[in-house]
Amino acid sequence: MKTTFATLLAFSASLAAAIPLTSNLKPSPLKPRQACENTATSRSCWGNYSIDTDWYETVPETGVTREYWLSVQNTTMALDGYNRQQVLSFNGTVPGPLIWADWGDNLIIHVTNNMENNGTSIHWHGMRQLGTGEYDGVPGVTQCPIAPGETYTYKFQATQYGSTWYHSHLITQYGDGLQGPMIINGPATADYDEDLGMLHLNDWSHTPASALWDTAKLGGPPTMENGLINGTNTFDCSGSTDVNCVGGGKKFETVFEAGKKYRIRLINGATDGHFQFSIDGHSLTVIGMDLVPLVPYATDSVVISMGQRYDVIVEANAATNDYWLRAGWITACSTNANPDGITGIVRYDSTSTADPTTTSTVVASSNCGDEPIASLVPHLAMNVGNFSSSAVTKEELSFAFGDHFTWTINTTTLLLDWTNPTMLRVFNGESIFPTEYNVEPVEITTADPTWAIYVIQDLTGFGITHPIHLHGHDFWVIGQGTGVFDLETSALNLVNPPRRDVASLPGNGYLAMAFKKDNPGSWLMHCHIAWHASQGLAMQFVESESEISATIADTSILTDTCAAWSTYSATEVWAQDDSGI
């Protein structure tokens, strides 16, 4: 069967067999949408709200709860025609089932760990978890891992809207397939006819990522055999004597109708790979990044780093033909054995079965960072307000060798205790500080009541760009460049700078970020290259510590999950051998 956007959407619309929704949802009170209905010609509308609504301060109270069930499974699959063991999936699919809601809806997501010999925890990437930090899904920070046979129920409100994903946050599990798409419907900054849903771009190895870690932890990233688009691709098995090279892989396909405009939601879910997405013969209009709507801009390709998302609109204005859709592996950033073959197909004729003969006019990029910063203008303009020099904290990135290679921030590397997460320690009144690794307090002060400023300075000399992700917040990218940061002389942009949840730390350079002290909790900040996260390139914030306990609505899920994990880990097969994330 061909894997298409239509297949994905049909699947997501009929999830009863896989992830049943509640069948008696209350009608949304947002009936005044008739005054501003979201249609193909009015995508900026959303009932009583619009693209101009400040979603950090105002959230629709829809009265709707969306309920999902996810089963974490370990299985054998041939996603690209190579039969691979230890593929991790949600409900038997890679990527997992679509989780969707409307802006303001409440989500209840039951995650059951049906693996035999591993724990897990699931992170809802980019969701602020405002007042619901115990559901952020980070082992050792917000919860204990979910033991085999156990269930953890995540509950939170969709206070933002746009395109994101969910994935395991334990060891390298999302690199083995444990990730899925998440759409929160809301207004947009440009009109389009059809929403084609999420498009996962991934690297893919025929060896489990958990096994590749034995090589990666020594410092050098392994080269993977292939890549996937929405969980599928082809691999050349001709002449192979490997019994697992069974063939039968399929290219991702979708069909365009001439004259229509399509929204595509791009995700880089790779373990270690940068993409330059494009479609032969078509231009792209970018309307959003991460969960932040943008002033639209036109381009022929989009550079996407790990963990990032971009929403693009493509107009079907080319001649009737078949066209290559290209993930666009950027070879200057990392290696892959099939860099030019990570492709899909756009057809204007649904009956066509031919491979495209089109060629790309896109100039291959060597950019391992972000899209041009001048293009990334948030539609909802927000400036960074006043802050003192005492609000600025500089973090120095370096490295060390012990049993294996580790990244260090201010000389220490992250090493989490899965059995005693920070969230539970705070609730129990345990002392958090000082710590043996990177945990820092973020507190409201008289001098700086609103803004926290963090600058990460790369002192390694390696020249490697790192995609940095912050949990619990969007952050303002106020500085990003090569060389050494100096508060007095380095250029800072405080006037509506890019705002997102993953931004690149340039190799041998710095990333300066600002975020508001408005979400008490225990939040992780880390590199989204999976190998680097496992090697400890991460730190943790404890924000407004005295206010955290009051935000925890269900302490029993924390204590019960930790009790189950303690029982399991006493006889666990695989002990923790990385940072814990």
XYZ file of C-alpha atoms in Angstrom:
581
model
C 0.000 0.000 0.000
C 1.291 3.472 -0.813
C 1.998 5.669 2.188
C 0.376 9.025 1.541
C -0.779 12.118 3.366
C -4.295 10.954 2.595
C -3.561 7.631 4.259
C -2.223 9.443 7.309
C -5.250 11.675 7.614
C -7.672 8.835 6.996
C -5.906 6.874 9.699
C -6.015 9.777 12.127
C -9.692 10.270 11.455
C -10.499 6.661 12.277
C -8.447 6.043 15.377
C -11.037 4.017 17.230
C -9.134 0.775 16.810
C -5.802 2.265 17.766
C -6.336 5.218 20.095
C -10.026 5.676 20.868
C -11.257 9.159 21.598
C -13.954 9.848 24.122
C -17.242 9.301 22.339
C -19.341 11.816 24.288
C -17.330 15.005 23.985
C -19.126 18.118 25.131
C -19.861 20.665 22.420
C -17.315 23.471 22.386
C -18.660 26.752 23.790
C -16.855 28.555 20.964
C -20.019 28.832 18.857
C -19.316 32.504 18.141
C -16.805 31.186 15.588
C -19.527 31.969 13.070
C -18.426 35.592 13.473
C -14.874 34.617 12.513
C -14.953 31.168 10.976
C -11.675 29.491 10.070
C -11.984 28.661 6.362
C -9.724 28.381 3.310
C -10.029 32.140 2.827
C -9.950 33.193 6.505
C -7.269 31.119 8.223
C -6.436 34.033 10.536
C -9.825 33.606 12.241
C -10.624 31.369 15.205
C -14.051 32.121 16.621
C -13.771 34.828 19.257
C -10.017 34.679 18.831
C -7.599 35.216 15.950
C -3.996 35.106 14.858
C -3.557 38.374 16.790
C -4.543 36.849 20.151
C -1.696 36.659 22.688
C -1.795 32.933 23.423
C 0.661 33.323 26.306
C -2.020 35.250 28.188
C -5.314 34.146 26.593
C -6.443 30.563 25.999
C -9.900 29.431 24.813
C -11.746 27.361 27.383
C -13.407 24.910 25.011
C -14.725 22.462 27.593
C -13.518 19.641 25.304
C -11.336 16.757 26.454
C -9.509 14.591 23.927
C -8.460 11.207 25.278
C -5.865 8.895 23.706
C -4.291 5.529 24.470
C -0.726 4.772 23.399
C 1.000 1.408 23.670
C 4.802 1.384 23.576
C 5.938 -1.763 21.780
C 9.164 -3.440 20.698
C 8.796 -5.210 17.360
C 10.403 -6.110 14.026
C 9.636 -3.952 10.980
C 10.955 -3.381 7.459
C 10.269 0.344 7.191
C 12.560 0.738 4.169
C 12.648 -2.866 2.984
C 15.254 -3.984 5.525
C 13.794 -6.205 8.236
C 15.035 -4.683 11.485
C 14.647 -5.918 15.029
C 14.076 -3.714 18.065
C 11.980 -1.131 16.281
C 10.117 0.821 18.944
C 6.628 1.997 18.076
C 3.460 3.533 19.416
C 0.511 1.263 18.675
C 2.552 -0.639 16.109
C 3.271 2.297 13.763
C 6.286 4.494 13.018
C 5.702 7.348 13.392
C 2.991 6.838 15.994
C -0.670 7.833 15.674
C -1.574 11.462 15.192
C -2.602 13.244 18.383
C -4.697 16.269 17.585
C -6.780 18.821 19.454
C -8.128 22.321 19.064
C -6.462 25.249 20.759
C -7.682 25.282 24.375
C -8.768 21.631 24.509
C -7.676 19.400 27.369
C -5.674 16.281 26.579
C -5.614 13.013 28.509
C -3.067 10.558 27.116
C -2.587 7.114 28.633
C 0.849 5.638 27.855
C 1.334 1.939 28.616
C 4.806 0.447 28.481
C 4.461 -2.939 26.783
C 8.197 -3.418 26.311
C 9.697 -6.288 28.252
C 13.070 -4.976 29.364
C 13.062 -1.174 29.227
C 11.427 1.757 30.899
C 10.204 4.798 28.986
C 8.754 8.282 29.396
C 7.055 10.480 26.811
C 7.694 14.173 26.202
C 5.175 16.442 24.439
C 7.716 18.556 22.642
C 7.199 22.318 22.801
C 4.086 22.174 24.968
C 4.638 24.678 27.779
C 2.970 22.501 30.428
C 1.885 25.690 32.181
C 1.120 24.557 35.719
C 1.337 20.865 34.716
C 5.070 20.195 34.948
C 4.614 16.640 36.234
C 3.419 15.723 32.733
C 6.465 17.008 30.806
C 7.771 13.461 30.493
C 11.476 13.656 31.438
C 12.807 10.782 33.580
C 14.766 11.974 36.591
C 13.365 15.481 36.197
C 9.551 15.362 36.163
C 8.876 11.647 36.720
C 10.396 8.211 37.130
C 10.458 6.022 34.018
C 7.339 3.983 33.277
C 8.217 0.399 34.197
C 7.257 -2.494 31.882
C 3.563 -3.264 32.214
C 2.772 0.079 33.847
C 0.760 3.074 32.593
C 1.345 6.795 33.062
C -1.528 9.152 32.281
C -0.515 12.597 31.040
C -3.006 15.463 31.455
C -2.528 18.987 30.141
C -4.230 21.805 28.249
C -3.271 22.785 24.711
C -2.463 26.409 25.530
C -0.615 26.858 22.212
C -1.432 25.875 18.653
C 0.518 24.673 15.666
C 2.729 21.722 14.765
C 4.739 19.560 17.109
C 5.535 15.984 18.037
C 5.754 13.589 20.950
C 8.664 11.267 21.614
C 10.410 9.148 24.196
C 12.797 11.053 26.414
C 14.631 8.013 27.713
C 18.042 7.093 26.261
C 17.963 6.900 22.437
C 14.469 5.423 22.078
C 13.058 8.045 19.688
C 15.890 7.188 17.274
C 14.489 3.646 17.154
C 11.048 4.920 16.102
C 9.372 6.012 19.329
C 7.946 9.323 18.115
C 4.707 10.611 16.645
C 2.947 13.725 15.277
C 0.907 16.216 17.266
C -1.310 18.944 15.781
C -3.072 21.646 17.778
C -5.517 23.342 15.412
C -5.661 27.126 15.468
C -5.391 30.232 13.285
C -2.621 30.787 10.716
C -0.878 33.730 9.068
C -1.786 32.772 5.477
C -4.662 31.072 3.708
C -4.565 27.536 2.289
C -7.051 25.007 0.974
C -6.008 21.732 2.621
C -3.936 20.699 5.595
C -1.850 17.677 4.615
C -0.664 17.072 8.166
C 2.732 16.251 9.608
C 5.774 15.120 7.685
C 8.422 13.401 9.818
C 11.970 13.550 8.434
C 14.282 10.992 10.035
C 17.598 9.250 9.718
C 17.351 5.459 9.985
C 19.797 2.715 10.834
C 19.539 -1.014 10.243
C 21.166 -1.425 13.651
C 19.192 -0.322 16.722
C 20.225 3.082 18.043
C 20.625 1.484 21.454
C 23.383 -0.713 19.966
C 24.951 2.184 18.051
C 25.323 3.994 21.365
C 28.268 1.706 22.178
C 30.134 3.430 19.331
C 28.612 6.891 19.625
C 29.475 7.271 23.308
C 33.164 7.118 22.432
C 32.774 10.413 20.593
C 32.275 9.696 16.892
C 28.689 9.618 15.550
C 27.918 6.453 13.528
C 26.796 6.641 9.900
C 23.248 5.396 9.355
C 22.195 3.480 6.256
C 19.136 5.467 5.271
C 16.465 8.000 6.109
C 12.671 7.933 6.279
C 9.835 10.274 5.336
C 6.807 9.561 7.512
C 8.263 6.189 8.380
C 8.907 4.852 4.890
C 11.520 4.756 2.127
C 13.244 2.317 -0.215
C 16.580 0.554 0.226
C 18.517 -1.192 -2.520
C 18.600 -4.907 -1.699
C 19.663 -6.018 -5.180
C 22.592 -8.374 -4.932
C 22.463 -8.451 -1.137
C 23.001 -11.763 0.637
C 21.675 -10.355 3.901
C 18.520 -12.325 4.767
C 17.075 -9.213 6.398
C 17.282 -7.222 3.165
C 13.836 -8.289 2.003
C 13.004 -5.343 -0.275
C 9.536 -3.973 -0.758
C 10.149 -0.526 0.665
C 7.928 2.306 -0.567
C 8.403 5.981 -1.256
C 6.176 8.389 0.589
C 3.587 9.821 -1.832
C 0.987 12.554 -1.868
C -1.297 13.961 -4.579
C -1.758 17.624 -5.470
C -4.778 19.075 -7.249
C -3.802 21.871 -9.588
C -4.614 25.334 -8.251
C -4.874 24.343 -4.590
C -2.692 25.511 -1.724
C -1.510 22.874 0.748
C -0.194 23.229 4.294
C 2.609 20.819 5.206
C 3.928 20.564 8.750
C 7.597 19.556 8.784
C 9.385 17.893 11.705
C 13.029 16.938 11.976
C 12.861 13.891 14.251
C 16.368 12.675 13.415
C 18.876 11.256 15.844
C 21.673 13.242 14.202
C 20.898 14.863 10.857
C 20.036 18.229 9.315
C 17.609 18.555 6.400
C 17.006 21.094 3.631
C 13.444 20.318 2.593
C 12.218 21.137 -0.912
C 9.840 19.993 -3.657
C 11.096 20.096 -7.243
C 9.352 22.767 -9.304
C 7.573 24.374 -6.344
C 8.225 27.253 -3.988
C 7.389 27.289 -0.293
C 5.758 29.918 1.895
C 6.816 29.530 5.534
C 4.097 30.503 8.015
C 5.269 29.071 11.315
C 8.207 27.645 13.224
C 7.969 25.403 16.254
C 4.689 26.628 17.841
C 5.047 30.282 16.818
C 3.210 31.789 13.780
C 5.494 33.782 11.505
C 5.117 36.688 9.136
C 5.042 34.626 5.901
C 8.147 34.481 3.740
C 8.880 32.749 0.447
C 11.758 30.377 -0.209
C 12.687 27.400 -2.370
C 13.833 25.278 0.582
C 13.772 25.163 4.381
C 16.690 24.172 6.616
C 15.443 22.160 9.593
C 17.558 21.157 12.560
C 16.720 18.380 15.004
C 13.621 18.983 17.086
C 12.512 21.956 14.968
C 9.256 22.278 13.053
C 8.280 24.510 10.144
C 4.825 25.011 8.675
C 4.902 25.675 4.942
C 2.298 26.328 2.252
C 2.866 24.888 -1.211
C 0.795 26.036 -4.182
C 0.077 23.363 -6.796
C 0.921 25.590 -9.743
C 3.340 23.380 -11.666
C 2.663 21.416 -14.834
C 0.869 18.096 -14.411
C 3.675 15.695 -13.642
C 5.377 13.680 -10.918
C 7.850 15.589 -8.726
C 10.487 14.582 -6.216
C 9.870 15.724 -2.660
C 13.312 15.924 -1.044
C 14.144 15.669 2.649
C 17.504 17.105 1.589
C 20.164 15.556 3.837
C 22.871 18.186 4.480
C 26.121 16.283 4.064
C 28.224 19.139 5.460
C 26.707 18.501 8.893
C 26.728 14.702 9.261
C 27.063 11.539 7.208
C 24.455 9.172 5.810
C 24.899 6.236 3.439
C 21.940 7.325 1.282
C 21.880 11.127 1.503
C 20.264 11.758 -1.895
C 17.748 8.930 -1.632
C 15.656 10.258 1.259
C 12.843 11.303 -1.027
C 9.105 11.124 -1.584
C 6.848 11.793 -4.552
C 4.289 14.515 -5.305
C 1.848 13.491 -8.046
C -0.688 15.581 -9.924
C -2.248 12.387 -11.334
C -3.242 9.897 -8.648
C -3.138 7.018 -11.128
C 0.520 7.551 -11.983
C 3.042 5.015 -10.721
C 6.114 6.395 -12.471
C 9.212 7.599 -10.672
C 9.720 11.328 -11.188
C 12.388 12.519 -13.606
C 12.547 16.047 -12.196
C 15.721 17.688 -10.998
C 16.258 20.177 -8.221
C 17.267 23.799 -8.760
C 17.905 24.306 -5.037
C 21.488 25.134 -4.130
C 22.636 22.549 -1.593
C 23.217 24.188 1.761
C 26.142 23.745 4.131
C 24.172 25.485 6.890
C 23.987 23.315 10.018
C 22.037 25.967 11.893
C 18.724 27.752 11.459
C 16.862 29.513 8.692
C 18.073 33.119 8.122
C 17.316 34.987 11.311
C 15.942 37.982 9.375
C 13.226 35.729 7.934
C 12.035 34.436 11.308
C 9.740 37.279 12.341
C 6.965 36.284 14.787
C 3.558 37.571 13.703
C 2.652 38.404 17.295
C 5.363 40.931 18.031
C 6.945 40.712 21.486
C 10.008 42.581 22.661
C 12.361 41.580 25.442
C 11.975 44.033 28.300
C 14.500 45.491 30.705
C 16.939 43.274 32.559
C 20.045 43.879 34.614
C 23.491 42.376 34.091
C 22.816 40.094 37.068
C 20.041 38.424 35.046
C 22.601 37.189 32.502
C 24.098 33.760 33.180
C 26.885 32.453 30.964
C 27.205 28.702 30.481
C 30.457 27.357 29.035
C 30.305 24.253 26.848
C 33.305 21.946 26.912
C 34.005 18.211 27.106
C 35.697 15.505 29.136
C 36.797 11.891 28.798
C 35.994 9.295 31.456
C 34.546 5.894 30.723
C 33.272 7.574 27.582
C 33.120 11.006 25.953
C 30.912 13.530 27.766
C 29.932 17.110 27.100
C 30.231 19.479 30.038
C 28.489 22.727 30.907
C 30.522 24.736 33.411
C 32.768 21.665 33.934
C 30.034 19.168 34.869
C 27.930 16.779 32.813
C 24.270 15.914 33.316
C 23.636 12.584 35.056
C 20.055 12.057 36.179
C 18.801 9.770 38.931
C 15.780 8.052 37.417
C 14.607 6.831 40.816
C 14.361 10.271 42.429
C 13.098 12.945 40.007
C 13.548 16.597 40.855
C 9.788 17.257 40.786
C 9.181 14.684 43.512
C 12.148 15.880 45.558
C 10.773 19.413 45.527
C 7.335 18.163 46.586
C 8.872 16.159 49.423
C 10.759 19.210 50.651
C 14.186 17.742 49.942
C 17.162 20.019 49.442
C 17.927 20.494 45.741
C 21.065 22.614 45.988
C 23.985 22.239 45.731
C 24.019 19.511 43.074
C 26.734 17.371 41.515
C 25.621 18.318 38.012
C 23.986 21.205 36.185
C 20.869 22.244 38.071
C 20.349 25.964 38.456
C 17.710 28.043 40.238
C 15.558 30.541 38.366
C 13.898 32.923 40.800
C 11.935 36.150 40.528
C 14.006 38.975 42.020
C 13.432 42.650 42.675
C 16.062 43.582 40.106
C 14.807 41.105 37.495
C 11.189 40.102 38.104
C 10.427 39.002 34.534
C 13.381 37.886 32.412
C 16.027 35.197 32.658
C 18.921 35.485 30.189
C 21.169 32.528 29.426
C 24.177 32.540 27.133
C 25.752 29.250 26.072
C 29.337 29.702 24.882
C 30.982 26.895 22.908
C 34.597 26.529 23.996
C 35.225 23.073 22.532
C 36.904 24.167 19.311
C 35.079 21.365 17.469
C 32.972 23.655 15.265
C 29.847 21.533 15.792
C 26.449 23.270 15.741
C 24.071 22.165 18.502
C 20.245 22.493 18.350
C 19.297 23.629 21.865
C 15.811 22.833 23.182
C 14.261 24.383 26.284
C 11.351 22.704 28.069
C 8.522 24.647 29.702
C 9.048 27.829 27.686
C 9.387 29.458 24.327
C 12.537 31.555 24.334
C 13.559 34.725 22.520
C 16.735 34.327 20.417
C 18.423 37.601 21.314
C 21.941 36.720 20.174
C 23.481 34.054 17.952
C 26.906 34.161 16.383
C 30.483 32.960 16.161
C 33.237 34.124 18.475
C 33.077 34.989 22.164
C 30.001 36.637 23.662
C 30.482 39.921 25.493
C 27.501 41.619 27.107
C 28.983 45.046 26.436
C 29.916 44.585 22.790
C 27.981 41.645 21.306
C 24.943 42.638 19.279
C 21.637 41.792 20.971
C 18.234 41.958 19.294
C 15.551 42.763 21.848
C 12.906 43.958 19.359
C 10.621 41.091 18.355
C 13.453 38.583 17.918
C 12.734 34.990 16.769
C 10.789 33.105 19.432
C 10.820 29.308 19.504
C 11.700 26.207 21.526
C 14.732 24.922 19.529
C 17.507 27.201 18.234
C 21.049 26.521 17.105
C 24.205 27.158 19.088
C 26.767 27.916 16.336
C 29.985 25.905 16.467
C 32.692 27.837 18.335
C 30.107 30.541 18.980
C 27.280 31.460 21.315
C 23.514 31.382 21.697
C 21.877 34.033 23.875
C 18.304 33.321 24.891
C 15.739 35.114 27.022
C 12.669 33.573 28.632
C 10.045 34.736 31.063
C 9.994 33.517 34.649
C 6.350 32.577 34.386
C 6.166 28.778 34.731
C 7.193 27.258 38.090
C 8.637 23.813 37.529
C 11.696 21.716 36.872
C 12.715 22.188 33.248
C 15.363 20.590 31.068
C 17.504 22.367 28.483
C 19.515 20.130 26.167
C 21.037 19.529 22.772
C 18.597 17.693 20.490
C 21.289 15.612 18.818
C 20.381 12.366 20.575
C 23.992 11.235 21.000
C 24.915 14.562 22.585
C 21.971 14.479 24.985
C 23.016 10.974 26.074
C 26.563 12.314 26.489
C 25.279 14.870 28.982
C 24.909 18.050 26.901
C 22.092 19.304 29.066
C 21.213 21.227 32.173
C 18.171 21.642 34.383
C 16.379 24.706 35.733
C 14.374 24.725 38.945
C 12.074 27.700 38.438
C 10.313 29.393 41.363
C 11.018 26.392 43.596
C 8.699 27.440 46.429
C 5.728 27.551 44.033
C 6.222 24.168 42.347
C 4.423 21.968 44.890
C 1.198 23.930 44.498
C 1.153 23.178 40.757
C 1.260 19.381 41.181
C -2.344 18.229 40.849
C -1.728 14.496 41.200
C 1.156 13.481 43.443
C 0.051 9.848 43.485
C 1.032 9.349 39.839
C 4.550 10.482 40.725
C 4.882 8.304 43.818
C 3.172 5.253 42.303
C 5.288 5.423 39.125
C 8.483 5.739 41.166
C 7.490 2.842 43.407
C 6.852 0.644 40.361
C 10.151 1.708 38.822
C 12.080 0.974 42.026
C 10.617 -2.523 42.115
C 11.455 -3.144 38.463
C 14.937 -1.607 38.512
C 16.049 -3.869 41.355
C 16.249 -6.695 38.795
C 16.476 -4.699 35.552
C 18.220 -6.250 32.561
C 19.745 -3.034 31.204
C 21.223 -0.562 33.674
C 21.425 3.161 32.890
C 24.592 3.902 30.915
C 24.022 7.447 29.683
C 22.964 10.829 31.059
C 19.400 9.598 31.510
C 17.733 11.607 28.742
